[in-house]
Short mmCIF file of C-alpha atoms in Angstrom, two decimals:
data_model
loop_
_atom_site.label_atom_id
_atom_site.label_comp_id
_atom_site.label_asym_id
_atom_site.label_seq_id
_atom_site.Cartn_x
_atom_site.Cartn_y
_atom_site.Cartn_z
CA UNK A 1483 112.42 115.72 116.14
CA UNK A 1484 109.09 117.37 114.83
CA UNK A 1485 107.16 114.65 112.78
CA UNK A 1486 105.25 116.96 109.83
CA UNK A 1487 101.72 116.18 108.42
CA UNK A 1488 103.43 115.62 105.02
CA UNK A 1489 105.42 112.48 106.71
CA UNK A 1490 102.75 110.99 108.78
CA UNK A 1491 100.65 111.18 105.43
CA UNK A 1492 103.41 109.45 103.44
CA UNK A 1493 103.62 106.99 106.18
CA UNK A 1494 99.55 106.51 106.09
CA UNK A 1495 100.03 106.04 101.93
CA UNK A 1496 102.69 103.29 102.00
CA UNK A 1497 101.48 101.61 104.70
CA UNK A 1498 98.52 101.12 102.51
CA UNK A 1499 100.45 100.21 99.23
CA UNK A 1500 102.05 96.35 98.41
CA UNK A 1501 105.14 95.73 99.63
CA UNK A 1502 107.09 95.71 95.84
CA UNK A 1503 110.45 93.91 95.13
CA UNK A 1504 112.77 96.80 94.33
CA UNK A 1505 116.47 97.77 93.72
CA UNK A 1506 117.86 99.56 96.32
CA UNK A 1507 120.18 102.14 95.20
CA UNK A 1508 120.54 105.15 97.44
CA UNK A 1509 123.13 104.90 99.56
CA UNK A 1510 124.45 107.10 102.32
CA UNK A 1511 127.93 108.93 102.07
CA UNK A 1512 130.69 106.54 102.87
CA UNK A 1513 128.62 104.55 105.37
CA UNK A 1514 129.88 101.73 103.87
CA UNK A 1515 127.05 101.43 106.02
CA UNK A 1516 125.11 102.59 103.34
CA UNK A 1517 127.51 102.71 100.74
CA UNK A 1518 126.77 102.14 96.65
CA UNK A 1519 125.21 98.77 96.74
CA UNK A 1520 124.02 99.37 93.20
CA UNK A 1521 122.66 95.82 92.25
CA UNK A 1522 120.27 95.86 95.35
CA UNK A 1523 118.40 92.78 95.27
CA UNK A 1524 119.14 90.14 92.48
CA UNK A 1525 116.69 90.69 89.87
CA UNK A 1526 113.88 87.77 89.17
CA UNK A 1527 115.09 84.80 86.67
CA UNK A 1528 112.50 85.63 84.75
CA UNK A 1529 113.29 88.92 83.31
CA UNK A 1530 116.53 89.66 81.38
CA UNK A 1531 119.03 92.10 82.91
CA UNK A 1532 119.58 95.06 80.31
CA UNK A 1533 123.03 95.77 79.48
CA UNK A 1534 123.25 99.03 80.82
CA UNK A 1535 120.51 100.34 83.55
CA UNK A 1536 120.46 103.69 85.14
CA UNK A 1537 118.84 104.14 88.34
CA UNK A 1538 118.91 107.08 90.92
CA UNK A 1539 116.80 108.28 93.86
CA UNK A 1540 115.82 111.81 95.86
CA UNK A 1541 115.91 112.00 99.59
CA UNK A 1542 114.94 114.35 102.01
CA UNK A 1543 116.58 113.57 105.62
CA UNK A 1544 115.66 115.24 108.71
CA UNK A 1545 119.75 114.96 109.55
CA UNK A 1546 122.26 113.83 107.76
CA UNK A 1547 124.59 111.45 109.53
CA UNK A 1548 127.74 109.64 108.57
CA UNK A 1549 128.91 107.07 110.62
CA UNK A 1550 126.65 108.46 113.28
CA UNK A 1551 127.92 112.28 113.73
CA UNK A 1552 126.20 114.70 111.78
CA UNK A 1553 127.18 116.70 108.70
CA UNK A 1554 124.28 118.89 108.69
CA UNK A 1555 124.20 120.93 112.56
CA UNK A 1556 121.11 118.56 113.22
CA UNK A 1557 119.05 120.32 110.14
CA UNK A 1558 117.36 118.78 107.24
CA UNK A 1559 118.99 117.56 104.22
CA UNK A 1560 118.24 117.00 100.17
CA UNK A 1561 120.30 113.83 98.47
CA UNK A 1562 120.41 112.42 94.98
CA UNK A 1563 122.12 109.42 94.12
CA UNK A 1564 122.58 108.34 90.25
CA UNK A 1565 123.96 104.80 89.27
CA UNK A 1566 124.74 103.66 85.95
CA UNK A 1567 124.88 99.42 86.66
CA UNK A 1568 125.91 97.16 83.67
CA UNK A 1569 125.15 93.51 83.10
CA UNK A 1570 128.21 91.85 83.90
CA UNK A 1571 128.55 93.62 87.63
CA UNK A 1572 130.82 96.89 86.79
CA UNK A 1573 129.27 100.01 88.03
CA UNK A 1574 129.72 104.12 88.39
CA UNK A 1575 127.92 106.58 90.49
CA UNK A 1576 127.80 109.73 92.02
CA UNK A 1577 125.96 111.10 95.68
CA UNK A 1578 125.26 114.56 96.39
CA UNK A 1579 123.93 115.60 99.91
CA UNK A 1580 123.63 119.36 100.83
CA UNK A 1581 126.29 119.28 104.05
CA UNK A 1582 126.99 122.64 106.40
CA UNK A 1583 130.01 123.97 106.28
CA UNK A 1584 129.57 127.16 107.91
CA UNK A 1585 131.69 126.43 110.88
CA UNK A 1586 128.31 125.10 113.04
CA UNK A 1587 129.68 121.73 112.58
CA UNK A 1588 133.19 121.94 113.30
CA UNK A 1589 134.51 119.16 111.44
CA UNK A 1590 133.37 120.40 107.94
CA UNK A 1591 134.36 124.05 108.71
CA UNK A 1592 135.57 125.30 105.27
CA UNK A 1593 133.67 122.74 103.08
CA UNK A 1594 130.70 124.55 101.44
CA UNK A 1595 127.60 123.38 101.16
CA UNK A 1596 127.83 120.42 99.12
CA UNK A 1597 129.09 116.81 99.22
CA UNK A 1598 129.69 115.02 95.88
CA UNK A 1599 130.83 111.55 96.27
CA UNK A 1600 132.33 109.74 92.74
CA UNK A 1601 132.88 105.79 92.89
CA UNK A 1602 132.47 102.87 90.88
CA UNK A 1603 133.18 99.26 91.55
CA UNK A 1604 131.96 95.74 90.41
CA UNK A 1605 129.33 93.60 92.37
CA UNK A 1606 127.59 90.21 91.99
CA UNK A 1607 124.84 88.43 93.70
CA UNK A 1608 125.25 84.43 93.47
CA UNK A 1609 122.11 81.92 93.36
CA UNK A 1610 122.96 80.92 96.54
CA UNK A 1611 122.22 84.33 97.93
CA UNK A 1612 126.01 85.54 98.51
CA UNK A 1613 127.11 88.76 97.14
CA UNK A 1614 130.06 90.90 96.92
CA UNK A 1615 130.98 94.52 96.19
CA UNK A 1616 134.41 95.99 95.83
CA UNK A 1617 135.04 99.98 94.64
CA UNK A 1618 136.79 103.11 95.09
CA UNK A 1619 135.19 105.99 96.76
CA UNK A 1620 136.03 109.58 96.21
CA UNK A 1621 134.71 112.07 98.72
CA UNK A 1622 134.66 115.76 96.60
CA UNK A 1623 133.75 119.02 98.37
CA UNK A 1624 133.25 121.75 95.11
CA UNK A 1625 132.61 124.79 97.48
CA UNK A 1626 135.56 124.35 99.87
CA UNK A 1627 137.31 127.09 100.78
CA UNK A 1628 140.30 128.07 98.70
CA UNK A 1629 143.42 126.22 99.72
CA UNK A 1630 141.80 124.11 102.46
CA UNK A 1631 142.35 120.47 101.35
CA UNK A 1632 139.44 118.44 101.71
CA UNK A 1633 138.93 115.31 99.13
CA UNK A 1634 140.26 112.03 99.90
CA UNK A 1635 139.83 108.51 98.36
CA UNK A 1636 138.24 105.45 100.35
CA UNK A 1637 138.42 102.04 98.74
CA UNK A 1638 135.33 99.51 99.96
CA UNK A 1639 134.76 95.90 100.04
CA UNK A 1640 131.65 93.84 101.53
CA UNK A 1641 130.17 90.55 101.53
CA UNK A 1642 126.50 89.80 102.17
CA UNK A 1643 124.02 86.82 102.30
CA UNK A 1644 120.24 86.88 101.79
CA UNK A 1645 118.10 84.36 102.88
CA UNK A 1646 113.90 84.92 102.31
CA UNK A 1647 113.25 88.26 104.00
CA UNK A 1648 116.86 88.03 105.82
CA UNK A 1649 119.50 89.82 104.79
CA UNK A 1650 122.98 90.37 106.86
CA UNK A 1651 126.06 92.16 105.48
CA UNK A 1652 129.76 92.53 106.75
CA UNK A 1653 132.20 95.44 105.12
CA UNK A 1654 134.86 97.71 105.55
CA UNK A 1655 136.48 100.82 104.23
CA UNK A 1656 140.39 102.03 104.28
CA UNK A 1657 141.28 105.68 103.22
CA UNK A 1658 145.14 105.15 102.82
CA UNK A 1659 147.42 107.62 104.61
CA UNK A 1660 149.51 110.82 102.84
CA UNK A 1661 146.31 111.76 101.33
CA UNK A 1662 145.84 115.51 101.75
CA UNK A 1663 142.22 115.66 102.56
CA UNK A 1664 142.71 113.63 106.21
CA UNK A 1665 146.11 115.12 106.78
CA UNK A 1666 146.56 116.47 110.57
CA UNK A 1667 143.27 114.93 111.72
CA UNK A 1668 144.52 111.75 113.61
CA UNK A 1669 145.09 112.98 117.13
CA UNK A 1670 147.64 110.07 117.56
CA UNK A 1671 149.79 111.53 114.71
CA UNK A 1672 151.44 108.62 112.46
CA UNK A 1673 150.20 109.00 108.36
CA UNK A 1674 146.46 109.71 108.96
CA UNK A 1675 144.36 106.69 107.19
CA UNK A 1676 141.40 105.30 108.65
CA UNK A 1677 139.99 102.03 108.86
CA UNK A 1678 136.14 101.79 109.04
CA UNK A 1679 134.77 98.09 109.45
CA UNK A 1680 130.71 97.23 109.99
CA UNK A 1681 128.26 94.67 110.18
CA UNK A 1682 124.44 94.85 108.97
CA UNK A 1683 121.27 93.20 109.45
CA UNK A 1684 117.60 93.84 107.78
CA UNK A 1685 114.78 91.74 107.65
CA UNK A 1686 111.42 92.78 106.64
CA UNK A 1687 108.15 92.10 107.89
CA UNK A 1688 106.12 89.67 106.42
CA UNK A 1689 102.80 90.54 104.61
CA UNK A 1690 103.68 94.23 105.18
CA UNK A 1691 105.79 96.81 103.14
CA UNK A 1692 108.02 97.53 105.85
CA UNK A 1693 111.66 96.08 106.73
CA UNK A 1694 113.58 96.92 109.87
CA UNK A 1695 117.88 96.87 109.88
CA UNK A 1696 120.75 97.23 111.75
CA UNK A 1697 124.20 99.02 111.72
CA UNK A 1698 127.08 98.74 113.78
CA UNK A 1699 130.26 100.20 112.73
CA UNK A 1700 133.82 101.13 113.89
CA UNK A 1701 136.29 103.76 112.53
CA UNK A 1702 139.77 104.37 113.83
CA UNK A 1703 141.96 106.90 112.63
CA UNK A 1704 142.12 110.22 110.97
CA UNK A 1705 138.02 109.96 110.92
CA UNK A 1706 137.81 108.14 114.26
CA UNK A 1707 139.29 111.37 115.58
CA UNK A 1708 136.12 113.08 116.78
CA UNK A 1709 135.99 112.67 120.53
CA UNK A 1710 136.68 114.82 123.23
CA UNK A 1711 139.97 116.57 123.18
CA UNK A 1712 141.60 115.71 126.32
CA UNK A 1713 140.69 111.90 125.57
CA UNK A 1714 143.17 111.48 123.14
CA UNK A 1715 140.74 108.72 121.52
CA UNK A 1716 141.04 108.16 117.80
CA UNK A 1717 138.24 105.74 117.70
CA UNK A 1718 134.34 105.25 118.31
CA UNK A 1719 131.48 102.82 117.62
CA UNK A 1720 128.36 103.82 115.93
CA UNK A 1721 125.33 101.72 115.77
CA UNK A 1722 121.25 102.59 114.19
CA UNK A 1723 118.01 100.78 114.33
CA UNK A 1724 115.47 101.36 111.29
CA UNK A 1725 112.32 100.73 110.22
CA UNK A 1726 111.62 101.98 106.68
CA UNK A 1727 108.82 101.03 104.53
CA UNK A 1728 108.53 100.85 100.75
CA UNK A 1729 105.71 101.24 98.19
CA UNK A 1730 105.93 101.36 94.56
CA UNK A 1731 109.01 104.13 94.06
CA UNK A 1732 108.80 105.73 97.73
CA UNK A 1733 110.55 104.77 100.89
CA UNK A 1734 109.84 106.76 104.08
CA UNK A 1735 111.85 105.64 107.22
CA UNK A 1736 112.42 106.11 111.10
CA UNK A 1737 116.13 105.40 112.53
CA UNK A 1738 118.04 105.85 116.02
CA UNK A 1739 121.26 106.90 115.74
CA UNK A 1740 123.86 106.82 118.39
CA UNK A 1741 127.68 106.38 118.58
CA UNK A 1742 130.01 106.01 122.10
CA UNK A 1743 131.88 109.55 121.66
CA UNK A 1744 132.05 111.06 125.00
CA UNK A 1745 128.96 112.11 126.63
CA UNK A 1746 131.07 114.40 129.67
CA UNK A 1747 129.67 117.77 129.77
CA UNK A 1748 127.38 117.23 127.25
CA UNK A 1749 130.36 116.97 124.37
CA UNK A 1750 128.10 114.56 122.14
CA UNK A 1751 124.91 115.93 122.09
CA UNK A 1752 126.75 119.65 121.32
CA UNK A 1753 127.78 118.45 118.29
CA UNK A 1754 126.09 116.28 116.69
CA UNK A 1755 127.54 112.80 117.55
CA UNK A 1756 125.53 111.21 119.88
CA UNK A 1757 121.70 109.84 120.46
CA UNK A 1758 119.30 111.15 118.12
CA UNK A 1759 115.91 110.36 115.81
CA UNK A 1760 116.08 110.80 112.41
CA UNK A 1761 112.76 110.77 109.69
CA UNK A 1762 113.38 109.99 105.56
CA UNK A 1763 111.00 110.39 103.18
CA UNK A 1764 112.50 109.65 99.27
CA UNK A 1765 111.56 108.29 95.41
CA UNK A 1766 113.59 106.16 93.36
CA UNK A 1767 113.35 105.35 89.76
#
């Protein structure tokens, strides 16, 4: 991956800054792994929670990966994600990613050129540092191709527990089966759901501005689906190491990606779903 003057400066500029307290509120498509965590850190005692708060960020990705297999043919990517978060815990928002669907990553073939993910969901962050999140997901391709079906719905659920500059966080997600968007994908037949279960970890650095985390996740099913033909595998692991560093409204980041789909005759690397280094640079507001 080509690091670009533009990056390394960004890097050189936050580096520099105070690490600030911030909400976090960007997720990545459907990583539960990264999925709408729209509260973000529990705001100080202090200061009163609004009734109503929007928040949203821009990203530019080097490669856009969900659940560790890319949706982008290994190019660059723009993403906006736009919360509206309410006092009591409810919450709606939207993510849109620019995804290829030219037929250069096979398993978006016939989806356009843009992702728009809907959900909404309630969360809360207890004094004692425990939170929850529980919402419905629903993955939207507008420029699909005519007749291909290709939205589905993925309810999520996660638990997490912050300590000082710890943080750890265990979720899942379960698209249900019948749904026309996953139909025919499972290569062990049966209704075509999927289960996708993970674990994270962050903690940041102290007396800098940067935090590192880690993801390791597991989907089986109609999205599991993505190894090798002959293997007849519906399942894989996928697992990242980051270290992303914030100033004021902008984040720039550094992750390895990597998931166990088949490395024989170079399968993985071909397309997209094995080892690879990914740069962020973004702003949130």
């Amino acid at each position: 991956m080509r690091f670009t003057p533009i990056l390394i400066s960004a890097l050189a500029l936050i580096a520099a800054t105070p690490a600030l307290a911030q909400e976090d509120t960007a997720p990545a498509k459907g990583d539960p792994a990264s999925a709408p965590d729209p509260n973000g850190v529990a705001a100080a005692e202090t200061a009163p929670t609004p009734m109503l708060k929007l928040t949203g960020s821009t990203t530019l990705i080097s490669d856009y990966r969900f659940r560790g297999v890319t949706q982008t043919n290994g190019d660059a990517a723009l993403q906006t994600t736009l919360n509206l978060n309410t006092r009591p815990g409810f919450y709606v928002g939207t993510f849109i990613s620019t995804i290829d669907g030219s037929g250069k990553t096979p398993a978006l073939t016939g989806y356009g050129d843009a992702e728009v993910d809907l959900y909404g969901g309630f969360t809360k962050t207890l004094s004692n540092g425990i939170g929850t999140d529980v919402g419905l997901l629903y993955y939207y391709y507008p420029g699909g191709r005519d007749g291909q079906n290709t939205d589905f719905f993925e309810p999520y659920a996660s638990i997490s527990y912050t300590i000082g500059p710890v943080g750890t966080k265990l979720g899942a997600a379960y698209a249900w089966g019948g749904q026309k968007g996953l139909s025919g994908f499972d290569v062990h037949g049966g209704n075509d759901d999927n289960i996708y279960v993970y674990g994270e970890a962050s903690a940041a650095i102290p007396t800098t501005p940067v935090t590192l985390k880690g993801h390791l996740g597991y989907s089986k099913g109609s999205l599991g689906s993505l190894n090798i033909p002959d293997s007849n595998d519906n399942s894989y692991f996928d697992w990242s190491v980051t270290a992303e560093a914030v100033g004021g409204p902008f984040k720039v980041g550094v992750s390895y990606v990597d998931t166990d789909i088949s490395h024989r005759f170079d399968f993985d690397r071909q397309l997209g779903r094995g080892s690879t280094v990914l740069a962020y640079i973004g702003t949130s507001f």
